[in-house]
Amino acid sequence: MMSDVEVERDKLRTGLARLTIYRWWRRSIVGPVDHEAVVARVVEDSGWSPRYAFMTMMSAGIAVLGLLLSSPAVVIGAMLISPLMSPILGFGFSLALFDFAELRRSLKALAIGAAAAVAFTALIVTISPLQAPTAEIVARTRPNLFDLAVALFAALAGSFAIIRGRGETIVGVAIATALMPPLAVVGYGIATHNLPVGAGALALFVTNFITIALSATAMARFYGFGHHLSRRQGWMQTIVLVFVFVALAVPLGISLNRIGREAVATAQARSLLAAKFGEDARVTQLDLDFTADPLLVRAVVITPRAAAKKTPAIQDALVETLGRPIRLDLDQILLDPGAGALEVQREELRQASDGASAETQRMAALAKMIALVTGIPADDVTIDRDHRRATAAATPLPGATLSTYRMLEARATSETDGWSVAVIPPQEPLPEIAFADNVDTLDTAAQAALATTIWAAKRWNIPSLAVPGLPSEAPARPSLTQRRALAIAGVLRAQGLIPVSAAAAGQRYRLVPATPNPIP
């Protein structure tokens, strides 16, 4: 056992080592920084201004156009001019400084800027003829580990640049990379009434914002920024700041936990496939769709013919390993005996080439078939490969009604394999919904006319329809006209549309859009 003298010597050495590190940190890290000048610059740039508002909206407009066109170059252009870095750094530094006033000021600027960006992008998408989700949009609907890494590196680069005075360009690029595109996708989701896309992008925005803010706070503290640099404040404001820090850390922890579980599940699936097929096999593709129910696992394995496995057995093993129901989509590329590494690489290249060629041919055939049905050129058919969805705006056909276009869409969908087809009909009056004498229920013909009306409203992105005779409040004893209108309104609500009141009618009802049609 150590004597008391030796224990005291160890404590003294530890204390001296800590003191030496502290002195080095104060002299080499904190000393060269002009804290007052940095704080003044952060405070000056983190508030609301006309320039900030204009640049935010222009950046959002460029970003949403790049997303709709699926053009990474255009999205990068939006990143270059985004000013969102200023209030975010102000927020992060205010947490480090325990400056409640600056926290409110920067958070207000960020909230107003984000709201303006979302509203502006929603307006652009509403009036745009291109509304199909692209790969660039889909890529920003679910936060993953790489998105968090981008946000983390963005915060570290931005904080370092602002502290050491290395210029603003790197800050704008780094911060916008993690924030502006998701904001644009939020606006897209609102404009197209696509709640899953909008909610996913909002989750990505919030997760990245929290990561950036907390990372900036940690970087500021590392460089010696503390409460002594801000004006004095009461205990209540200090408690509020600590609560804000904890509140930001909780959703980030939840997101990290989910991302970590998904990463572990992917690693477990890859390890199981590698173990089942052996060392001579290679897992060339593995994709887990965590939004599907049950979990969808897509995998491509190149393996010797003798090591081929039955898909149900592999699926059962994955269910046992992952502990949840799954659906396995497994492609096995079988090699002849004696095939070496060169043959495996050749097979990978051939597989990729054949797959791309076959997929391109399928897309061309699908576009041609839909073009024939809708009477438009094949190049005008929008193909969403990721969601297996095709959209086409039909040209006016002589004698065709909305029911005709609806039947054409059903025919096109039936001739595709696992694809959904959306035919946008030309602008025409909605069909009449007729009731029999003294009857307030929808018969077969009326139900068909109402179904066509609802279909057309959804294809035109019309959220609400005016129903003749619909009372603004539920009457105690509704008249026949009101009962008919209430029957129609109930079906509209069940289909996600909003019924509004209009002038009364007799036995025949023709609904009209309650808002201008955004689709040209």
XYZ file of C-alpha atoms in Angstrom:
520
model
C 0.000 0.000 0.000
C 1.074 3.554 -0.668
C 2.086 5.673 2.268
C 0.412 8.976 3.061
C 3.438 10.816 1.745
C 3.279 9.007 -1.597
C -0.452 9.700 -1.876
C 0.133 13.389 -1.292
C 2.927 13.394 -3.891
C 0.592 11.817 -6.482
C -2.066 14.424 -5.737
C 0.520 17.155 -6.083
C 1.750 15.790 -9.433
C -1.835 15.519 -10.726
C -2.574 19.053 -9.639
C 0.593 20.381 -11.274
C -0.234 18.539 -14.516
C -3.714 20.020 -14.556
C -2.344 23.460 -13.831
C 0.181 23.098 -16.648
C -2.545 22.059 -19.123
C -4.759 24.914 -17.957
C -1.966 27.427 -18.388
C -1.199 26.076 -21.844
C -4.902 26.291 -22.791
C -5.171 29.847 -21.513
C -1.959 30.949 -23.247
C -2.188 29.085 -26.580
C -5.925 28.686 -27.187
C -7.727 31.448 -25.327
C -5.033 34.112 -25.320
C -4.809 34.899 -29.066
C -8.596 35.385 -29.382
C -10.031 38.889 -29.191
C -13.181 37.865 -27.349
C -14.790 41.296 -27.208
C -14.375 41.831 -30.954
C -15.779 38.376 -31.763
C -18.783 38.887 -29.492
C -19.439 42.291 -31.060
C -19.287 40.799 -34.560
C -21.604 37.918 -33.638
C -24.131 40.246 -32.035
C -24.010 42.604 -34.994
C -24.672 39.862 -37.570
C -27.136 37.651 -35.682
C -30.163 39.947 -35.694
C -32.912 40.635 -38.197
C -32.261 43.044 -41.067
C -33.695 43.735 -44.544
C -30.549 42.290 -46.142
C -30.895 39.107 -44.063
C -34.558 38.747 -45.085
C -33.862 39.284 -48.782
C -30.891 36.894 -48.951
C -32.769 34.214 -46.996
C -35.708 34.273 -49.399
C -33.487 34.320 -52.479
C -31.495 31.393 -51.131
C -34.721 29.504 -50.376
C -36.056 30.194 -53.878
C -32.901 28.922 -55.538
C -32.860 25.875 -53.255
C -36.434 24.815 -54.020
C -35.913 25.249 -57.763
C -32.798 23.104 -57.549
C -34.751 20.465 -55.622
C -37.619 20.443 -58.135
C -35.148 20.172 -61.013
C -33.105 17.593 -59.075
C -30.004 19.704 -59.756
C -27.290 19.529 -57.071
C -25.447 22.425 -58.726
C -28.435 24.745 -58.257
C -28.849 23.625 -54.635
C -25.180 24.421 -54.039
C -25.817 27.877 -55.476
C -28.459 28.399 -52.782
C -25.973 27.327 -50.121
C -23.463 29.937 -51.247
C -25.746 32.886 -50.510
C -27.661 31.653 -47.471
C -27.248 33.957 -44.401
C -28.665 31.479 -41.868
C -25.245 31.102 -40.239
C -25.507 34.431 -38.415
C -28.490 33.811 -36.082
C -27.450 30.193 -35.524
C -23.995 31.205 -34.344
C -25.577 33.972 -32.300
C -27.812 31.391 -30.637
C -24.894 29.057 -29.921
C -22.678 31.840 -28.578
C -25.508 33.184 -26.405
C -25.712 29.804 -24.665
C -21.966 29.884 -24.060
C -22.113 33.492 -22.806
C -25.292 32.967 -20.747
C -26.676 36.021 -22.546
C -30.472 35.755 -22.412
C -31.100 38.908 -24.456
C -28.898 37.742 -27.340
C -30.512 34.303 -27.246
C -33.976 35.818 -27.740
C -32.707 38.156 -30.454
C -30.943 35.477 -32.506
C -33.720 32.920 -32.048
C -36.290 35.473 -33.212
C -34.239 36.232 -36.335
C -33.814 32.533 -37.108
C -37.504 31.754 -36.581
C -38.680 34.622 -38.789
C -36.116 33.778 -41.461
C -37.082 30.096 -41.455
C -40.790 30.955 -41.651
C -40.155 33.362 -44.540
C -38.106 30.724 -46.381
C -40.806 28.068 -45.933
C -43.592 30.426 -47.042
C -41.618 31.582 -50.095
C -40.762 28.048 -51.188
C -44.370 26.935 -50.670
C -45.522 29.771 -52.930
C -43.026 28.802 -55.640
C -44.059 25.138 -55.520
C -47.753 26.077 -55.607
C -47.419 27.984 -58.875
C -44.880 25.580 -60.366
C -45.950 22.938 -62.910
C -43.235 20.645 -61.496
C -44.449 19.121 -58.245
C -43.330 15.490 -58.401
C -40.890 14.519 -55.636
C -37.338 14.197 -56.932
C -34.336 12.334 -55.574
C -32.980 15.584 -54.125
C -36.239 16.108 -52.214
C -36.497 12.532 -50.962
C -32.896 12.641 -49.734
C -33.849 15.364 -47.249
C -36.892 13.776 -45.638
C -35.203 11.636 -43.003
C -32.181 12.556 -40.837
C -29.380 10.014 -40.758
C -25.876 9.775 -39.374
C -24.329 11.523 -42.373
C -26.707 14.475 -42.011
C -25.656 14.846 -38.391
C -22.011 14.656 -39.428
C -22.583 17.449 -41.957
C -24.236 19.572 -39.260
C -21.426 18.874 -36.791
C -18.640 19.743 -39.222
C -20.598 22.801 -40.340
C -20.828 24.069 -36.779
C -17.155 23.452 -36.040
C -16.019 25.114 -39.275
C -18.374 28.039 -38.822
C -17.460 28.642 -35.189
C -13.738 28.411 -35.893
C -14.024 30.814 -38.808
C -15.949 33.415 -36.823
C -13.673 33.117 -33.781
C -10.378 33.210 -35.635
C -11.542 35.723 -38.247
C -11.084 33.461 -41.273
C -13.878 35.013 -43.356
C -17.588 34.450 -43.861
C -17.744 32.355 -47.039
C -16.861 29.064 -45.361
C -19.430 29.762 -42.663
C -22.255 30.430 -45.085
C -21.504 27.330 -47.132
C -21.142 25.076 -44.096
C -24.290 26.161 -42.293
C -26.496 26.337 -45.392
C -25.445 22.804 -46.351
C -27.292 21.482 -43.324
C -30.293 23.813 -43.142
C -31.541 25.580 -46.268
C -32.434 22.505 -48.404
C -34.534 20.905 -45.627
C -36.352 24.209 -45.146
C -37.155 24.255 -48.852
C -38.488 20.694 -48.625
C -40.716 21.747 -45.711
C -42.222 24.393 -47.999
C -42.614 21.761 -50.725
C -44.460 19.444 -48.342
C -46.840 22.218 -47.299
C -47.561 23.268 -50.888
C -48.249 19.711 -52.063
C -50.087 18.678 -48.877
C -47.526 15.916 -48.433
C -47.306 15.722 -44.661
C -44.790 12.822 -44.456
C -42.309 14.702 -46.665
C -42.808 18.007 -44.835
C -42.594 16.426 -41.387
C -39.478 14.447 -42.290
C -37.731 17.528 -43.645
C -38.734 19.508 -40.548
C -37.263 16.782 -38.347
C -34.038 16.995 -40.348
C -34.009 20.794 -40.012
C -34.579 20.700 -36.244
C -32.020 17.942 -35.703
C -29.350 19.745 -37.702
C -30.133 23.103 -36.101
C -29.767 21.638 -32.613
C -26.531 19.891 -33.583
C -25.109 23.106 -35.009
C -26.193 25.239 -32.043
C -24.813 22.914 -29.376
C -21.586 22.342 -31.302
C -21.107 26.102 -31.665
C -21.675 26.448 -27.922
C -19.029 23.815 -27.182
C -16.553 25.460 -29.572
C -17.179 28.874 -28.002
C -16.572 27.515 -24.509
C -13.394 25.819 -25.719
C -12.072 29.196 -26.870
C -12.832 30.827 -23.539
C -16.190 32.475 -24.168
C -18.163 32.575 -20.907
C -20.630 34.541 -18.832
C -17.980 37.094 -17.838
C -18.155 38.520 -21.390
C -21.888 39.337 -21.269
C -23.810 41.822 -19.198
C -24.996 40.796 -15.771
C -28.236 38.889 -15.449
C -30.424 37.329 -12.768
C -30.688 33.745 -11.629
C -34.000 33.285 -13.418
C -32.445 34.053 -16.816
C -29.576 31.683 -16.028
C -32.046 28.920 -15.168
C -33.930 29.560 -18.408
C -30.698 29.299 -20.434
C -29.759 26.037 -18.745
C -33.275 24.724 -19.426
C -32.953 25.699 -23.103
C -29.645 23.826 -23.346
C -31.178 20.698 -21.799
C -34.313 21.000 -23.951
C -32.146 21.124 -27.068
C -30.129 18.120 -25.957
C -33.185 15.886 -25.397
C -34.510 15.739 -29.019
C -30.950 15.462 -30.281
C -30.415 12.484 -27.989
C -33.638 10.880 -29.210
C -32.609 11.395 -32.833
C -29.131 9.994 -32.168
C -30.681 6.973 -30.468
C -32.893 6.271 -33.491
C -30.041 6.785 -35.938
C -27.806 4.560 -33.827
C -30.395 1.766 -33.746
C -30.799 1.946 -37.514
C -27.028 1.832 -38.016
C -26.780 -1.200 -35.708
C -29.607 -2.954 -37.579
C -27.870 -2.335 -40.914
C -24.579 -3.678 -39.559
C -26.322 -6.755 -38.105
C -28.030 -7.489 -41.430
C -24.761 -7.174 -43.338
C -22.935 -9.401 -40.857
C -25.637 -12.062 -41.029
C -25.631 -12.126 -44.833
C -21.843 -12.364 -44.883
C -21.908 -15.212 -42.358
C -24.674 -17.141 -44.132
C -23.091 -16.988 -47.595
C -19.479 -17.444 -46.475
C -16.169 -15.775 -47.226
C -16.357 -16.400 -50.977
C -19.536 -14.318 -51.295
C -19.838 -10.544 -51.470
C -22.753 -8.358 -50.375
C -22.719 -5.699 -53.102
C -25.913 -3.894 -52.115
C -27.817 -3.606 -48.838
C -30.650 -1.184 -48.177
C -33.005 -1.142 -45.183
C -36.222 0.871 -45.551
C -37.145 1.707 -41.955
C -40.290 3.582 -43.044
C -41.839 0.399 -44.436
C -44.005 -1.874 -42.302
C -42.741 -4.518 -42.013
C -39.108 -3.483 -42.382
C -38.019 -3.887 -46.007
C -34.528 -5.287 -46.586
C -33.149 -5.170 -50.126
C -29.891 -7.019 -50.759
C -27.794 -8.207 -53.684
C -25.263 -10.979 -53.023
C -22.706 -12.393 -55.456
C -21.964 -15.947 -54.350
C -20.668 -19.254 -55.717
C -23.456 -21.425 -57.072
C -22.797 -24.073 -54.417
C -23.343 -21.525 -51.622
C -26.767 -20.349 -52.808
C -29.357 -20.039 -50.032
C -33.131 -20.087 -49.892
C -34.620 -16.659 -49.362
C -37.188 -17.747 -46.695
C -34.401 -19.209 -44.547
C -32.383 -15.978 -44.761
C -35.496 -13.946 -43.973
C -36.235 -16.033 -40.875
C -32.656 -15.553 -39.699
C -32.935 -11.790 -40.184
C -36.204 -11.704 -38.242
C -34.517 -13.513 -35.361
C -31.434 -11.265 -35.479
C -33.247 -7.935 -35.792
C -36.100 -8.880 -33.504
C -38.855 -7.472 -35.716
C -40.906 -8.546 -38.751
C -39.158 -7.949 -42.067
C -39.721 -8.491 -45.780
C -36.612 -9.596 -47.651
C -35.960 -8.734 -51.295
C -32.858 -10.796 -52.053
C -31.100 -11.128 -55.408
C -28.426 -13.846 -55.617
C -25.910 -13.586 -58.455
C -24.549 -17.133 -58.818
C -20.992 -17.756 -60.045
C -19.695 -20.971 -61.560
C -17.183 -23.074 -59.575
C -13.620 -21.782 -59.694
C -14.574 -18.141 -60.233
C -12.058 -15.781 -58.656
C -11.949 -12.128 -57.629
C -11.676 -10.963 -61.247
C -14.844 -12.826 -62.184
C -16.631 -11.314 -59.186
C -15.658 -7.791 -60.251
C -16.740 -8.472 -63.821
C -20.068 -9.797 -62.575
C -20.559 -6.669 -60.467
C -19.926 -4.456 -63.486
C -22.169 -6.558 -65.707
C -24.904 -6.559 -63.079
C -24.746 -2.783 -62.699
C -24.726 -2.254 -66.468
C -27.543 -4.714 -67.156
C -29.602 -3.363 -64.272
C -29.239 0.236 -65.417
C -30.030 -0.692 -69.024
C -33.083 -2.747 -68.069
C -34.330 -0.032 -65.721
C -33.920 2.592 -68.421
C -35.876 0.447 -70.874
C -38.650 -0.087 -68.331
C -38.873 3.652 -67.662
C -39.044 4.405 -71.398
C -41.766 1.792 -71.968
C -43.766 3.116 -69.037
C -43.507 6.713 -70.246
C -44.519 5.669 -73.770
C -47.554 3.772 -72.525
C -48.748 6.671 -70.363
C -48.096 9.115 -73.202
C -50.354 7.069 -75.506
C -53.121 7.022 -72.897
C -52.963 10.756 -72.104
C -52.180 12.058 -75.594
C -48.908 13.814 -74.710
C -45.264 13.311 -75.756
C -43.372 10.698 -73.755
C -40.853 13.357 -72.648
C -43.658 15.191 -70.817
C -44.344 12.234 -68.504
C -42.727 12.782 -65.090
C -41.161 9.580 -63.736
C -40.356 9.325 -60.007
C -38.170 6.242 -59.905
C -37.613 6.253 -56.134
C -41.343 6.242 -55.305
C -42.372 4.275 -58.436
C -44.800 6.990 -59.440
C -45.563 8.463 -62.877
C -47.399 11.752 -63.422
C -48.805 13.133 -66.679
C -50.938 16.195 -67.459
C -53.454 14.990 -70.052
C -54.343 17.065 -73.088
C -58.034 17.851 -73.765
C -59.580 14.998 -75.729
C -62.719 15.562 -77.871
C -65.818 14.469 -75.962
C -63.846 13.374 -72.896
C -65.167 14.083 -69.398
C -63.463 13.912 -66.030
C -64.747 10.367 -65.698
C -62.964 9.526 -68.946
C -59.615 10.747 -67.610
C -60.167 8.891 -64.351
C -60.769 5.647 -66.268
C -57.641 6.314 -68.352
C -55.629 6.623 -65.138
C -57.062 3.360 -63.825
C -56.216 1.650 -67.108
C -52.643 2.957 -67.077
C -52.194 1.859 -63.452
C -53.466 -1.643 -64.220
C -50.916 -2.030 -67.010
C -47.954 -1.158 -64.786
C -46.195 -3.482 -62.366
C -46.189 -1.954 -58.894
C -46.279 1.648 -60.144
C -48.828 4.333 -59.293
C -49.969 6.568 -62.143
C -51.444 10.044 -61.663
C -53.213 11.598 -64.656
C -53.899 15.309 -64.172
C -57.033 16.099 -66.180
C -57.530 19.419 -67.994
C -59.667 22.092 -66.374
C -63.335 21.148 -66.779
C -66.527 21.630 -64.728
C -66.980 19.047 -62.013
C -69.765 16.477 -62.627
C -73.266 16.978 -61.282
C -74.339 14.999 -58.223
C -78.041 14.211 -58.594
C -80.510 13.144 -55.892
C -83.860 11.469 -56.401
C -87.051 13.229 -55.332
C -87.315 13.671 -51.544
C -84.154 11.568 -50.998
C -81.102 12.739 -49.032
C -78.832 9.700 -49.603
C -76.328 9.142 -52.382
C -77.292 6.437 -54.840
C -74.804 4.574 -57.045
C -74.700 7.247 -59.759
C -74.331 10.051 -57.228
C -71.535 8.198 -55.429
C -69.682 7.742 -58.729
C -70.052 11.436 -59.595
C -68.828 12.460 -56.130
C -65.885 10.040 -56.365
C -64.888 11.606 -59.695
C -65.186 15.068 -58.142
C -62.902 14.088 -55.261
C -60.409 12.471 -57.638
C -60.236 15.600 -59.819
C -59.877 17.888 -56.786
C -56.922 15.884 -55.525
C -55.262 15.814 -58.959
C -55.649 19.617 -59.165
C -54.383 20.101 -55.577
C -57.651 21.748 -54.515
C -57.948 21.483 -50.706
C -61.575 22.638 -50.345
C -64.824 22.487 -52.315
C -67.943 24.634 -52.060
C -71.056 22.533 -51.338
C -74.416 24.175 -52.246
C -76.791 24.334 -49.320
C -74.220 23.385 -46.658
C -75.121 25.136 -43.365
C -72.360 26.974 -41.518
C -73.575 25.402 -38.252
C -75.416 22.132 -37.677
C -79.138 23.001 -37.534
C -81.479 21.345 -35.054
C -83.879 20.281 -37.832
C -82.044 20.412 -41.180
C -84.037 20.788 -44.350
C -83.845 18.333 -47.249
C -81.320 20.543 -49.059
C -79.176 20.778 -45.937
C -79.294 17.008 -45.369
C -78.126 16.408 -48.926
C -75.317 18.926 -48.503
C -74.299 17.332 -45.190
C -74.175 13.898 -46.859
C -71.806 15.241 -49.516
C -69.728 17.105 -46.916
C -69.270 13.930 -44.860
C -67.760 12.085 -47.828
C -65.472 15.030 -48.615
C -64.153 15.141 -45.048
C -63.524 11.404 -45.051
C -61.357 11.897 -48.162
C -59.327 14.732 -46.620
C -61.088 17.641 -48.375
C -62.636 20.668 -46.695
C -66.310 21.406 -47.517
C -67.467 25.025 -47.320
C -70.885 26.583 -47.643
C -72.306 27.840 -50.949
C -75.656 28.922 -52.355
C -78.472 26.396 -52.014
C -79.470 24.035 -54.840
C -82.320 21.726 -55.739
C -81.909 18.093 -56.730
C -78.655 18.579 -58.657
C -75.413 19.651 -57.007
C -72.268 20.759 -58.777
C -69.336 21.439 -56.488
C -66.820 24.141 -57.316
C -63.303 24.884 -55.966
C -63.442 27.063 -52.870
C -59.928 28.364 -53.629
C -58.225 29.198 -56.952
C -56.739 26.167 -58.642
C -52.929 26.316 -58.283
C -52.234 23.935 -61.169
C -52.156 25.644 -64.599
